[in-house]
Short mmCIF file of C-alpha atoms in Angstrom, two decimals:
data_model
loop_
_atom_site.label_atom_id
_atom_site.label_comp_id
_atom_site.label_asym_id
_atom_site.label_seq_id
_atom_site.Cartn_x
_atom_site.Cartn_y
_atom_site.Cartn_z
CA UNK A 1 6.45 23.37 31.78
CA UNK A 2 7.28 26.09 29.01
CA UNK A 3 5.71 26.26 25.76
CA UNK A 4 9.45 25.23 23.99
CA UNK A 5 9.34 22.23 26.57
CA UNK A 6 6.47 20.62 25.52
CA UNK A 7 6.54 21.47 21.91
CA UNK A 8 9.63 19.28 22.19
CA UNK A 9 8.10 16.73 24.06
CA UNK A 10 5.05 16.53 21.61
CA UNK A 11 8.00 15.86 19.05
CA UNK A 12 10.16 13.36 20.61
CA UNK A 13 6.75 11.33 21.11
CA UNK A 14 5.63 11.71 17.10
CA UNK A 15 9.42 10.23 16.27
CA UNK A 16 9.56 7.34 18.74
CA UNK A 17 5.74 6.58 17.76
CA UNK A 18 7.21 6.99 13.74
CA UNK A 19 10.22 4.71 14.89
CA UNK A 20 8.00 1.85 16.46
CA UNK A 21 4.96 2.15 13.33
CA UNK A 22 8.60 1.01 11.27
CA UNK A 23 9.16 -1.49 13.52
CA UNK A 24 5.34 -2.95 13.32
CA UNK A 25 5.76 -2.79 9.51
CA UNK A 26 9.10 -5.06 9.45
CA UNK A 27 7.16 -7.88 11.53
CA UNK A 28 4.76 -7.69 8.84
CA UNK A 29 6.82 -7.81 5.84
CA UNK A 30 8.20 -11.29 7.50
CA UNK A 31 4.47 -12.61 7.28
CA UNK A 32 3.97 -11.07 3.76
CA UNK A 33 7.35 -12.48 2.89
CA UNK A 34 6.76 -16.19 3.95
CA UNK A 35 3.64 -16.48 2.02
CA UNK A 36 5.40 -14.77 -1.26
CA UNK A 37 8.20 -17.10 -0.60
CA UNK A 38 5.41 -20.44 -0.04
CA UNK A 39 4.11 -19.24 -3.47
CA UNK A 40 6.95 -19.66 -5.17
CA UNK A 41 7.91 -22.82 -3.35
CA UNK A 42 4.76 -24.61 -3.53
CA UNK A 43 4.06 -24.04 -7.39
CA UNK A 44 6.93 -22.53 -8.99
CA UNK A 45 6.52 -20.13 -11.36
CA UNK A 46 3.76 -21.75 -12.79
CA UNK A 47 1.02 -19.66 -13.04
CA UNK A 48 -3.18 -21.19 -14.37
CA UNK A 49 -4.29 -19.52 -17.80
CA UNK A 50 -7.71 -18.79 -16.14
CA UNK A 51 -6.40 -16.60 -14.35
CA UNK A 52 -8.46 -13.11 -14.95
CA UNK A 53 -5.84 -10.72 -15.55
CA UNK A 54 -8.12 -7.93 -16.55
CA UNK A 55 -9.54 -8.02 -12.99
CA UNK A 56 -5.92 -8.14 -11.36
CA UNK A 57 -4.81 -5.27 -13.52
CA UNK A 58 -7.84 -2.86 -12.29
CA UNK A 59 -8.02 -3.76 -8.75
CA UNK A 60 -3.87 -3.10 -8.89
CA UNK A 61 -4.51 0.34 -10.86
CA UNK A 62 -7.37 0.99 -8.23
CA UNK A 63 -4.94 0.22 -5.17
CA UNK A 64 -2.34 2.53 -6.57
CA UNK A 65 -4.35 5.32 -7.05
CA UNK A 66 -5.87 4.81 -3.40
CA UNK A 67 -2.17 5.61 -2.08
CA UNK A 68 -1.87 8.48 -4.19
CA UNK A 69 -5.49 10.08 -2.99
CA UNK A 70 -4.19 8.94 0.96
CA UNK A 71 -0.72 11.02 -0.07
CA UNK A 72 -2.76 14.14 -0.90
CA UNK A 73 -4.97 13.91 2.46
CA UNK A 74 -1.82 13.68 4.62
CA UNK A 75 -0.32 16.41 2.31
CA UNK A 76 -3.37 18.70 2.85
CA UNK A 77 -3.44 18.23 6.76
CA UNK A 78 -0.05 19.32 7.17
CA UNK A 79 -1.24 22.40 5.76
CA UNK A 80 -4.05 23.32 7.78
CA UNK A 81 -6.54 22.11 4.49
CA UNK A 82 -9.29 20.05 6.51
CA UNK A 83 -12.12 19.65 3.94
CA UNK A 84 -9.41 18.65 1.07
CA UNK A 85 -7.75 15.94 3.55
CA UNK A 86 -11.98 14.65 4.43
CA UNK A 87 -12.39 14.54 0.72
CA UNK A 88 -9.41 12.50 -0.02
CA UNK A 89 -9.37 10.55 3.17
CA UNK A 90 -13.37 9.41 1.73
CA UNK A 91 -12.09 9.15 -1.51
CA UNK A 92 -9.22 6.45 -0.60
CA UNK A 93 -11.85 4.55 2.02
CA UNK A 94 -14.29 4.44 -1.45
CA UNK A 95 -10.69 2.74 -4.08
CA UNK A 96 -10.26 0.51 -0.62
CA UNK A 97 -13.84 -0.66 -0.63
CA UNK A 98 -13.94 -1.23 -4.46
CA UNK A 99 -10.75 -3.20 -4.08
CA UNK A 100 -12.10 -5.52 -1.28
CA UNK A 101 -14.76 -6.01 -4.20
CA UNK A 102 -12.56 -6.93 -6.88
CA UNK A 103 -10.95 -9.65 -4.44
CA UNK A 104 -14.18 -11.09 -3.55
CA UNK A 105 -15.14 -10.83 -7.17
CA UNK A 106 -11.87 -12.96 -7.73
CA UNK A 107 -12.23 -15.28 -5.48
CA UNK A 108 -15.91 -16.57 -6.25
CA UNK A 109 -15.12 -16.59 -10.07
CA UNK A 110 -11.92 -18.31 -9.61
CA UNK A 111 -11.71 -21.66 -11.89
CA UNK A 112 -8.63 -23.39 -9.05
CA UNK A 113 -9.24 -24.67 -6.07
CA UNK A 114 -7.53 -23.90 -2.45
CA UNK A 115 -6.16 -27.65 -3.13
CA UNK A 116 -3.53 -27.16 -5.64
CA UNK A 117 -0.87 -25.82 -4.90
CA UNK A 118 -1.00 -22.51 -6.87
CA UNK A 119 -4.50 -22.11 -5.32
CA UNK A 120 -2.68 -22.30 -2.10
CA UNK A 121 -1.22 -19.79 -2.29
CA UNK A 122 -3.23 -17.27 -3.95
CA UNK A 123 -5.88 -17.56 -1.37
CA UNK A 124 -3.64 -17.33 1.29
CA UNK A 125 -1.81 -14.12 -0.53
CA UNK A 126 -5.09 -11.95 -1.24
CA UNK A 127 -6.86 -13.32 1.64
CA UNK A 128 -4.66 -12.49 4.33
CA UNK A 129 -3.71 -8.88 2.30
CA UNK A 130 -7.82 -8.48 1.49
CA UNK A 131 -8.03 -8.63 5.59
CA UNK A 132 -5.31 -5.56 5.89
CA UNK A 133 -7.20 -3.83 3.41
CA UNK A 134 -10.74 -4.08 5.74
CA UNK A 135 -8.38 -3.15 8.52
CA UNK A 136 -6.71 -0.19 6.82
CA UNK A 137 -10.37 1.22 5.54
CA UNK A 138 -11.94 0.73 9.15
CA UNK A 139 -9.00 2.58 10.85
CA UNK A 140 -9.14 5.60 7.84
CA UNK A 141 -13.22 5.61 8.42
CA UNK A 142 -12.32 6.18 12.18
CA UNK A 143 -9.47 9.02 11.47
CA UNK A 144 -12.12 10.53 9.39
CA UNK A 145 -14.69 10.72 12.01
CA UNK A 146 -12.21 12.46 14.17
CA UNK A 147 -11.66 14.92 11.46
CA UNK A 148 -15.02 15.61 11.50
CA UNK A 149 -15.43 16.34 15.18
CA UNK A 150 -12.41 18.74 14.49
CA UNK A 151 -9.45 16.30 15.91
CA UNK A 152 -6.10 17.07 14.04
CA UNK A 153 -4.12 20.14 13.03
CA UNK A 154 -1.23 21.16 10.42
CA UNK A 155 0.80 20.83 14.17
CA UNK A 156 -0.72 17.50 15.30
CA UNK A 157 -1.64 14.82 13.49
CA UNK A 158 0.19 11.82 13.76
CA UNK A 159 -2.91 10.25 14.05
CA UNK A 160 -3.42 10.70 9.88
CA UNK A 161 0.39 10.05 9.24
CA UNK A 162 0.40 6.68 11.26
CA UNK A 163 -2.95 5.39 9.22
CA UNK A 164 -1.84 6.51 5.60
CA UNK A 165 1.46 5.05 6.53
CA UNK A 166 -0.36 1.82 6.80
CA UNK A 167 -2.28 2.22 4.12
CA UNK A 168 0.87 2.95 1.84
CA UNK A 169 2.68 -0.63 3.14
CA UNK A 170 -0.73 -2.39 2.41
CA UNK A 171 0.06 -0.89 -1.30
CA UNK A 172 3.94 -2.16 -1.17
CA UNK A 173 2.54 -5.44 -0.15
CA UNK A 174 0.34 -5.67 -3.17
CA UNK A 175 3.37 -4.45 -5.47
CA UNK A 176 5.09 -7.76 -4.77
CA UNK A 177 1.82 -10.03 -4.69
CA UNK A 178 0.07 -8.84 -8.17
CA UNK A 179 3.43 -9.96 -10.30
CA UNK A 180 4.01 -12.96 -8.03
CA UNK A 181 0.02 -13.84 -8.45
CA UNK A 182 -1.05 -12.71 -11.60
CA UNK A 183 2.07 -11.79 -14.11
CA UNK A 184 5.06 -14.36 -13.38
CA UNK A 185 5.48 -17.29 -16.04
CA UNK B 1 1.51 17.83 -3.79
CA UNK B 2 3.70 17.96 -7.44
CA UNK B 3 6.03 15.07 -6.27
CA UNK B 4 2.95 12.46 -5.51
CA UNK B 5 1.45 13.36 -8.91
CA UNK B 6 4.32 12.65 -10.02
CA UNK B 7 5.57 9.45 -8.29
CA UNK B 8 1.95 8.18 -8.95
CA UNK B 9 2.04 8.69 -12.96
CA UNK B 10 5.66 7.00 -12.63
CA UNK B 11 3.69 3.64 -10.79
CA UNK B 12 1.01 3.74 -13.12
CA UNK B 13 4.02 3.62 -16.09
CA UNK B 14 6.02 1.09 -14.62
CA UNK B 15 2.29 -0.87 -13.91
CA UNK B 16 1.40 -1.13 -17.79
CA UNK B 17 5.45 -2.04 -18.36
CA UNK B 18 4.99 -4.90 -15.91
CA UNK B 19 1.83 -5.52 -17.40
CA UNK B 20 3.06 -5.67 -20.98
CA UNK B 21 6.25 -7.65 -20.41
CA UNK B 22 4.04 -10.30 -18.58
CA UNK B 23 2.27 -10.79 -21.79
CA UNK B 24 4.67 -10.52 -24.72
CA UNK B 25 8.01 -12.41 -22.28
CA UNK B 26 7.85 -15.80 -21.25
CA UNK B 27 10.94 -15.47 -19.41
CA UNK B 28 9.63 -12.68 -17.37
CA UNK B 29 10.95 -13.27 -13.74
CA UNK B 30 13.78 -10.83 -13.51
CA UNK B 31 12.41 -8.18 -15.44
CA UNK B 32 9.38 -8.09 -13.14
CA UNK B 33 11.38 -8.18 -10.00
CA UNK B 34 13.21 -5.12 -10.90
CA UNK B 35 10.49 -3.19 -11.50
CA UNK B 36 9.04 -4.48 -8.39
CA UNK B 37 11.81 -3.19 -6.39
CA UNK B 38 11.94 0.37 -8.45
CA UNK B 39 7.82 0.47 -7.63
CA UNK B 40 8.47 -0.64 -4.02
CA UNK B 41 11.13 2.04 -3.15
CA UNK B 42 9.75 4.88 -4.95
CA UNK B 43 5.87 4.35 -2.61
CA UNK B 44 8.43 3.69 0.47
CA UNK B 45 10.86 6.81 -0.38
CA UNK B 46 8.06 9.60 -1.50
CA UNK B 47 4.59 7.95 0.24
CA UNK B 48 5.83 6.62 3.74
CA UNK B 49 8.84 8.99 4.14
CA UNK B 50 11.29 6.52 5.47
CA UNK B 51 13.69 9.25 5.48
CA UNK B 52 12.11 11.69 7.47
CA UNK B 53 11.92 8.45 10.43
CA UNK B 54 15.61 7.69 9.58
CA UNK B 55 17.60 10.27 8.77
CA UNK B 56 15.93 13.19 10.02
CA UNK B 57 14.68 15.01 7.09
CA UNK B 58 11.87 17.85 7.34
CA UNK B 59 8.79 17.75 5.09
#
């Protein structure tokens, strides 16, 4: 096989891989969607008073700026930048850990109950988005130990661009949730 | 590298609108999910590169 041949080989893989990671991400926003959709059904837009909004606010402003550290790692991989995409790559594992934090923070100072209705739902919500979070921060702790044993190039590394992919939708997820929990009504 | 800065200050903007409408509106529903959507397709368009998957474009 010529060089040309597999270098286009290599590429038609990355797209169909890119074209099925979409795919996984649609069946999710179903799941994501049902639950926003039971939130709104089950309580309205009724929202409890007790509700810490300083805490929602930071662990939001932490989750956003964990997507814009994973941007920069993915950016600094596709130019051959290894240490800067380690750095970053550590730096969005660290915002993912402290958000896991803030939810478990949340949910043992919480004044409602998983019995009403609005309690429902917000446990469901965080818990089952809190669980793609641990997922997302074990798979980027993996892609970093590859990094380290010198895995990945500016050429190859769909394994980065799949995870911080991920990562990102975890962070759409949470745009919906945090007005639908914490700001609506 | 200049387009996530920038797409990240824009989130953190819209963030503190979102943030202040919820607390000075009472009738905040629509205003929140149209900043929702603006938030959700700007992370979608510049972070995840839909268009590179979907219409072909190069980095």
């Amino acid at each position: 096989m010529t060089l040309a041949a597999h270098a286009h080989m290599t590429h038609n893989r990355v797209a169909i891989n890119t074209v099925g990671l979409w795919f996984f991400f649609l069946s999710e926003t179903f799941l994501f969607a049902a639950l926003l959709a039971a939130r709104f059904y089950l309580s309205g837009t009724d929202r409890p008073e007790e509700l810490d909004q300083k805490l929602g606010l930071a662990i939001t402003s932490i989750l956003l700026l964990s997507s814009a550290t994973a941007f920069t790692a993915e950016v600094a991989i596709s130019k051959g930048y290894r240490g800067w995409c380690m750095l970053f790559l550590l730096l969005t594992i660290v915002l993912g850990i402290v958000f896991f934090g803030g939810v478990v923070v949340e949910w043992s100072t919480a004044e409602f109950s998983q019995g009403e209705p609005y309690g429902t739902a917000f446990f469901s919500m965080t818990g089952l988005h809190a669980s793609h979070v641990a997922s997302g921060v074990v798979i980027l702790g993996l892609v970093l130990l590859q990094l380290m044993r010198g895995r990945f190039s500016p050429e190859q590394h769909w394994g980065v661009e799949a995870t911080i992919k991920y990562w990102h939708f975890v962070d759409v997820v949470w745009v919906f949730f945090y007005p639908a929990l914490y700001l609506v009504g | 590298m200049k387009v996530g800065l920038a797409v990240f200050v824009l989130l953190a903007i819209f963030t503190a609108v979102e943030y202040a409408i919820a607390t000075q509106m009472e009738d905040n529903l629509i205003p929140l999910i149209l900043i929702v959507q603006v938030k959700a397709a700007m992370i979608i368009w510049y972070f995840m590169h839909v268009a590179r998957t979907w219409i072909g474009q190069g980095h």
